[in-house]
Tab-separated table of C-alpha atoms and ligand atoms in Angstrom:
chain	number	residue	atom	x	y	z
A	1	MET	CA	-0.127	0.065	-0.047
A	2	ALA	CA	1.527	3.254	-0.802
A	3	ILE	CA	2.109	5.752	1.892
A	4	GLN	CA	0.337	8.949	1.605
A	5	PRO	CA	2.987	11.699	1.461
A	6	TYR	CA	3.703	13.876	4.466
A	7	HIS	CA	2.830	17.175	2.417
A	8	ASP	CA	-0.462	15.642	0.640
A	9	ARG	CA	-2.944	14.689	3.712
A	10	ASP	CA	-6.045	16.248	5.318
A	11	GLY	CA	-5.762	18.240	8.549
A	12	PHE	CA	-4.077	21.236	10.280
A	13	ILE	CA	-0.719	22.332	11.161
A	14	TYR	CA	-0.112	25.151	13.531
A	15	MET	CA	2.451	27.422	11.674
A	16	ASP	CA	3.609	30.858	13.323
A	17	GLY	CA	0.608	31.331	15.594
A	18	GLN	CA	-2.320	29.711	13.341
A	19	LEU	CA	-3.909	26.496	12.173
A	20	VAL	CA	-3.223	26.401	8.547
A	21	PRO	CA	-5.012	23.525	6.337
A	22	TRP	CA	-2.158	20.760	6.046
A	23	ARG	CA	-1.339	21.269	2.586
A	24	ASP	CA	-0.617	24.774	2.950
A	25	ALA	CA	1.956	24.569	5.652
A	26	LYS	CA	4.749	25.365	3.295
A	27	VAL	CA	8.135	27.413	3.637
A	28	HIS	CA	10.178	29.330	0.851
A	29	TYR	CA	13.095	27.932	-0.891
A	30	LEU	CA	15.401	30.383	0.742
A	31	THR	CA	14.623	29.142	4.188
A	32	HIS	CA	17.697	29.545	6.262
A	33	ALA	CA	17.286	26.342	7.681
A	34	LEU	CA	17.015	24.586	4.518
A	35	HIS	CA	20.398	25.578	3.452
A	36	TYR	CA	22.284	25.348	7.062
A	37	GLY	CA	20.242	23.030	9.039
A	38	THR	CA	19.403	25.853	11.373
A	39	CYS	CA	16.436	24.447	12.888
A	40	VAL	CA	15.660	22.882	16.177
A	41	PHE	CA	12.875	20.254	17.159
A	42	GLU	CA	11.003	17.647	19.208
A	43	GLY	CA	9.489	14.605	18.664
A	44	GLU	CA	6.780	13.805	21.120
A	45	ARG	CA	4.016	11.169	21.610
A	46	ALA	CA	0.381	11.630	22.701
A	47	TYR	CA	-1.450	8.536	24.512
A	48	ASN	CA	-5.118	8.632	25.299
A	49	GLY	CA	-5.299	12.313	24.198
A	50	LYS	CA	-2.548	13.220	26.816
A	51	ILE	CA	1.133	14.480	25.567
A	52	PHE	CA	3.670	12.540	27.715
A	53	LYS	CA	6.175	15.189	29.228
A	54	SER	CA	4.933	17.944	27.055
A	55	LYS	CA	6.214	20.416	29.234
A	56	ASP	CA	9.969	18.938	29.275
A	57	HIS	CA	10.017	18.587	25.530
A	58	THR	CA	8.962	22.121	25.466
A	59	GLN	CA	11.817	23.070	27.843
A	60	ARG	CA	14.231	21.042	25.688
A	61	LEU	CA	13.164	23.061	22.563
A	62	PHE	CA	13.999	26.202	24.219
A	63	ARG	CA	17.517	25.029	25.446
A	64	SER	CA	18.103	23.358	21.991
A	65	ALA	CA	17.429	26.885	20.411
A	66	GLU	CA	19.638	28.585	22.827
A	67	ILE	CA	22.685	26.417	22.251
A	68	ILE	CA	22.252	27.174	18.539
A	69	ARG	CA	21.697	30.951	19.308
A	70	MET	CA	18.257	30.989	17.876
A	71	ASP	CA	16.069	33.667	19.326
A	72	MET	CA	12.906	32.308	20.920
A	73	SER	CA	11.762	35.658	22.695
A	74	ALA	CA	8.617	35.480	20.389
A	75	PHE	CA	7.436	32.551	21.840
A	76	ASP	CA	6.831	31.164	25.499
A	77	ALA	CA	6.413	27.721	26.704
A	78	ASP	CA	2.358	27.846	27.729
A	79	THR	CA	1.553	29.036	24.326
A	80	ILE	CA	3.494	26.260	22.768
A	81	ASN	CA	1.938	23.755	25.037
A	82	ALA	CA	-1.303	25.048	24.270
A	83	ALA	CA	-1.019	24.963	20.961
A	84	LYS	CA	0.134	21.262	20.731
A	85	GLU	CA	-3.284	20.424	22.334
A	86	GLU	CA	-4.858	22.690	19.931
A	87	VAL	CA	-3.043	20.614	17.079
A	88	LEU	CA	-4.219	17.172	18.331
A	89	LYS	CA	-7.857	18.483	18.930
A	90	ALA	CA	-8.110	20.109	15.493
A	91	ASN	CA	-6.755	16.644	13.706
A	92	ASN	CA	-8.826	14.503	15.977
A	93	LEU	CA	-5.961	12.709	17.670
A	94	THR	CA	-5.555	11.020	20.940
A	95	ASN	CA	-2.849	8.624	20.039
A	96	ALA	CA	-0.130	10.418	18.075
A	97	TYR	CA	3.308	11.607	17.264
A	98	ILE	CA	3.549	15.076	17.471
A	99	ARG	CA	6.502	17.330	15.967
A	100	VAL	CA	7.430	20.581	17.064
A	101	ALA	CA	9.986	22.648	14.995
A	102	ALA	CA	11.619	26.042	15.344
A	103	TRP	CA	13.747	27.257	12.501
A	104	ARG	CA	15.580	30.211	10.892
A	105	GLY	CA	13.362	31.574	8.191
A	106	SER	CA	14.317	33.156	4.663
A	107	GLU	CA	14.851	36.787	5.953
A	108	GLN	CA	18.437	36.671	5.391
A	109	MET	CA	20.794	33.832	3.447
A	110	GLY	CA	24.449	33.335	4.105
A	111	ILE	CA	26.107	32.381	7.409
A	112	ASP	CA	25.185	35.561	9.359
A	113	ILE	CA	22.293	34.809	11.306
A	114	SER	CA	21.631	38.273	12.531
A	115	LYS	CA	18.610	39.180	10.857
A	116	THR	CA	16.817	35.860	10.497
A	117	VAL	CA	13.379	35.325	12.131
A	118	THR	CA	12.507	32.098	14.255
A	119	HIS	CA	9.295	30.587	12.971
A	120	LEU	CA	7.713	27.634	14.781
A	121	ALA	CA	5.276	24.978	13.299
A	122	ILE	CA	3.658	21.946	15.077
A	123	ALA	CA	2.102	18.941	12.941
A	124	ALA	CA	0.865	15.510	14.686
A	125	TRP	CA	-0.011	12.399	12.980
A	126	ASP	CA	-0.904	8.962	13.627
A	127	TRP	CA	2.274	7.143	13.918
A	128	GLY	CA	1.993	3.514	15.486
A	129	LYS	CA	5.424	1.808	16.441
A	130	TYR	CA	8.647	3.713	15.243
A	131	PHE	CA	10.056	0.165	14.561
A	132	ASP	CA	8.194	-2.701	12.649
A	133	PRO	CA	6.239	-4.552	15.620
A	134	SER	CA	6.948	-7.757	14.112
A	135	VAL	CA	10.785	-7.180	13.797
A	136	ALA	CA	10.597	-5.357	17.668
A	137	GLU	CA	8.872	-8.046	19.215
A	138	LYS	CA	12.123	-10.252	18.603
A	139	GLY	CA	14.381	-7.511	18.874
A	140	ILE	CA	15.836	-5.057	16.445
A	141	SER	CA	19.196	-5.483	14.798
A	142	LEU	CA	21.943	-2.932	14.908
A	143	MET	CA	24.983	-2.341	12.937
A	144	THR	CA	27.880	-0.712	14.428
A	145	SER	CA	28.362	2.511	12.237
A	146	PRO	CA	31.913	3.720	10.627
A	147	TRP	CA	30.502	7.036	11.730
A	148	VAL	CA	31.175	8.388	15.010
A	149	ARG	CA	29.376	10.872	17.333
A	150	PRO	CA	31.281	14.215	17.213
A	151	ALA	CA	33.188	15.551	20.199
A	152	PRO	CA	31.131	18.171	22.117
A	153	ASN	CA	33.381	20.928	20.608
A	154	MET	CA	32.605	19.844	17.186
A	155	ALA	CA	28.958	20.093	16.852
A	156	PRO	CA	25.931	21.197	19.094
A	157	ILE	CA	25.326	17.780	20.254
A	158	HIS	CA	23.077	18.822	23.470
A	159	SER	CA	20.855	20.682	21.050
A	160	LYS	CA	18.106	18.755	19.163
A	161	ALA	CA	19.342	20.502	16.210
A	162	ALA	CA	18.451	19.209	12.843
A	163	SER	CA	22.110	20.001	11.657
A	164	ASN	CA	23.012	16.837	13.957
A	165	TYR	CA	20.799	14.528	12.066
A	166	ASN	CA	22.442	14.275	8.834
A	167	MET	CA	25.123	11.721	9.902
A	168	GLY	CA	22.356	9.516	11.301
A	169	CYS	CA	20.599	9.459	8.128
A	170	ILE	CA	23.641	8.323	6.289
A	171	ALA	CA	24.544	5.834	8.756
A	172	LYS	CA	21.028	4.321	9.112
A	173	SER	CA	20.786	4.077	5.455
A	174	GLU	CA	24.213	2.179	5.189
A	175	ALA	CA	22.613	-0.204	8.049
A	176	THR	CA	19.278	-0.807	6.324
A	177	ASP	CA	21.051	-1.538	2.999
A	178	LYS	CA	22.874	-4.387	4.750
A	179	GLY	CA	19.737	-5.654	6.099
A	180	PHE	CA	19.973	-4.164	9.710
A	181	THR	CA	17.123	-2.134	11.435
A	182	ASP	CA	19.311	0.797	12.652
A	183	VAL	CA	23.023	1.733	13.685
A	184	LEU	CA	25.132	1.784	16.796
A	185	ILE	CA	26.929	4.951	16.801
A	186	ASN	CA	30.187	4.874	19.026
A	187	ASP	CA	31.308	8.275	20.367
A	188	PHE	CA	34.538	9.923	19.011
A	189	GLU	CA	36.751	7.949	21.722
A	190	GLY	CA	35.221	4.692	20.538
A	191	ASN	CA	32.873	4.209	23.500
A	192	LEU	CA	29.331	3.000	22.986
A	193	ALA	CA	27.096	6.130	22.311
A	194	GLU	CA	23.520	5.429	21.192
A	195	CYS	CA	21.478	4.952	18.177
A	196	SER	CA	20.404	7.215	15.182
A	197	GLY	CA	17.423	8.568	17.372
A	198	ALA	CA	17.089	6.608	20.629
A	199	ASN	CA	19.687	5.852	23.513
A	200	LEU	CA	21.067	2.600	24.208
A	201	PHE	CA	21.116	0.607	27.497
A	202	LEU	CA	22.867	-2.759	28.326
A	203	VAL	CA	21.747	-5.363	31.289
A	204	ILE	CA	24.879	-7.089	32.857
A	205	ASP	CA	24.109	-9.431	35.658
A	206	GLY	CA	20.785	-7.894	36.725
A	207	ALA	CA	22.243	-4.358	36.475
A	208	ILE	CA	21.558	-1.662	33.887
A	209	HIS	CA	24.513	-0.033	32.094
A	210	THR	CA	24.129	3.224	29.872
A	211	PRO	CA	26.600	5.557	28.342
A	212	THR	CA	27.054	8.776	30.247
A	213	ALA	CA	24.864	11.350	28.380
A	214	ASP	CA	27.495	13.909	27.970
A	215	ARG	CA	28.440	13.275	24.358
A	216	PHE	CA	24.988	12.908	22.729
A	217	LEU	CA	21.344	13.820	23.485
A	218	ASN	CA	20.317	13.010	27.204
A	219	GLY	CA	17.032	11.636	26.168
A	220	ILE	CA	13.943	12.487	27.915
A	221	THR	CA	12.698	8.628	27.581
A	222	ARG	CA	16.288	7.698	28.779
A	223	GLN	CA	15.793	9.779	31.964
A	224	THR	CA	12.385	8.435	32.317
A	225	VAL	CA	13.158	4.915	32.105
A	226	MET	CA	16.592	5.228	34.470
A	227	GLN	CA	14.071	6.697	37.025
A	228	LEU	CA	11.490	3.441	36.442
A	229	ALA	CA	14.031	0.895	36.757
A	230	GLN	CA	15.558	2.619	39.972
A	231	ASP	CA	12.044	2.641	41.358
A	232	MET	CA	11.933	-1.191	40.803
A	233	GLY	CA	15.128	-1.666	42.983
A	234	ILE	CA	17.494	-2.265	39.611
A	235	ASN	CA	21.033	-0.558	39.895
A	236	VAL	CA	21.422	1.843	37.089
A	237	ILE	CA	25.071	2.696	36.286
A	238	GLU	CA	25.936	5.627	33.921
A	239	ARG	CA	29.715	5.515	32.641
A	240	ARG	CA	32.002	5.080	29.421
A	241	ILE	CA	31.144	1.669	27.785
A	242	LYS	CA	33.499	-0.213	25.648
A	243	PRO	CA	31.891	-1.763	22.622
A	244	GLU	CA	33.683	-5.253	23.815
A	245	GLU	CA	31.534	-5.242	26.554
A	246	LEU	CA	28.331	-5.893	24.538
A	247	ASP	CA	29.880	-9.592	24.723
A	248	HIS	CA	29.032	-9.571	28.466
A	249	ALA	CA	25.477	-8.063	28.165
A	250	GLN	CA	22.397	-10.658	28.552
A	251	GLU	CA	19.957	-7.945	27.450
A	252	VAL	CA	20.224	-4.750	25.215
A	253	PHE	CA	17.571	-2.239	24.600
A	254	VAL	CA	16.931	1.293	23.304
A	255	THR	CA	14.759	4.100	24.482
A	256	GLY	CA	13.084	7.204	22.708
A	257	SER	CA	9.981	9.222	22.440
A	258	ALA	CA	9.278	7.657	19.011
A	259	ALA	CA	10.967	4.238	19.966
A	260	GLU	CA	9.853	3.723	23.270
A	261	VAL	CA	11.513	0.975	25.151
A	262	THR	CA	12.649	-1.497	21.980
A	263	PRO	CA	14.628	-4.605	22.622
A	264	ILE	CA	17.667	-5.311	20.724
A	265	GLY	CA	17.900	-8.931	19.009
A	266	ARG	CA	21.370	-8.349	17.458
A	267	ILE	CA	24.218	-6.030	17.410
A	268	ASP	CA	26.739	-6.803	14.204
A	269	GLU	CA	27.284	-10.857	15.013
A	270	ARG	CA	25.971	-10.861	18.646
A	271	HIS	CA	22.536	-12.063	19.557
A	272	TYR	CA	20.330	-11.191	22.273
A	273	ASP	CA	17.210	-12.715	23.768
A	274	VAL	CA	14.471	-10.164	25.151
A	275	GLY	CA	15.075	-10.850	28.504
A	276	PRO	CA	12.901	-10.130	31.876
A	277	ILE	CA	14.530	-6.815	32.714
A	278	THR	CA	13.796	-5.230	29.177
A	279	LYS	CA	10.291	-6.616	29.371
A	280	LYS	CA	9.707	-5.342	32.697
A	281	LEU	CA	10.787	-2.132	31.636
A	282	MET	CA	8.607	-1.854	28.257
A	283	ASP	CA	5.407	-2.833	30.623
A	284	ALA	CA	6.486	-0.312	33.089
A	285	TYR	CA	6.886	2.558	30.586
A	286	SER	CA	3.791	1.550	28.421
A	287	ALA	CA	1.811	1.577	32.052
A	288	LEU	CA	3.450	5.364	32.522
A	289	VAL	CA	2.636	6.849	29.404
A	290	HIS	CA	-0.842	5.335	29.379
A	291	GLY	CA	-1.598	6.373	33.015
B	1	PMP	N1	19.152	10.233	20.712
B	1	PMP	C1	18.684	10.744	19.422
B	1	PMP	C2	19.913	11.490	18.595
B	1	PMP	C3	17.438	11.190	19.428
B	1	PMP	O1	17.046	11.856	18.053
B	1	PMP	C4	16.453	10.704	20.261
B	1	PMP	C5	15.047	11.177	20.036
B	1	PMP	N2	14.671	12.557	20.180
B	1	PMP	C6	16.994	10.303	21.732
B	1	PMP	C7	18.323	10.010	21.615
B	1	PMP	C8	15.753	10.161	22.423
B	1	PMP	O2	15.352	11.252	23.029
B	1	PMP	P1	13.969	11.372	23.663
B	1	PMP	O3	14.057	10.101	24.580
B	1	PMP	O4	14.250	12.354	24.340
B	1	PMP	O5	13.140	10.939	22.571
């Protein structure tokens, strides 16, 4: 079945303060963000009509903008939070993926950003599971990418900035061409980092180990799942983790607003079962977001 292209759908998108018909939510060719990646965004989910951690996502949007020196003085968090609800309502959605983006417009071209104006849009749509459920049930597969996450002084890594995603798109495409679901990306020193759009966790002898999030996005789901695990009495350890340690892991999973808690069945030539701790956290996360 052909997928309806994203630009050609019914519904409404919030753009610069008002709801516009979905097909009219357009930007100009000379949009700064298109040429230089000067855009920050959020990916969120609503469950049963309630947006999970909506305020946290909006707060991160402002932080992401600040890191890339994007002026957000025309916006306030309450307005954005209310606008997200308005978009859900206008599109009759209760379970949905929500994409908020703020970007530099077409007021100015070139590297100089002093005169660009920040624009903001919100779209929402029905977006089931991020990974094919029939694959995710047994665990998705990851290929270690030859690409690595840049050092913190090489890119605005703590900003959810569009410019950070090109490498992930290339890396994921290389992996899917080889039959893998996604990529495992190491940091610039060869430690485990994360996936193209999700954070990584290893279960080793009953404890959860996760790479320290000072070299990639510290996901909201990552923080939520760490808290859930601690509440269950599971020891959670953040540290630098070498790829060889994947040999000693009994379970591996990833987290993200889109990916939720997804088990890993394979990393390169290593195979994993979907184990009890992953299952418990999948259930606990599902209960929390639906609660
Ligand atoms: N890392 C990257 C690169 C991502 O794109 C995402 C998804 N936003 C995550 C991690 C997970 O973040 P979150 O749990 O906040 O969605």
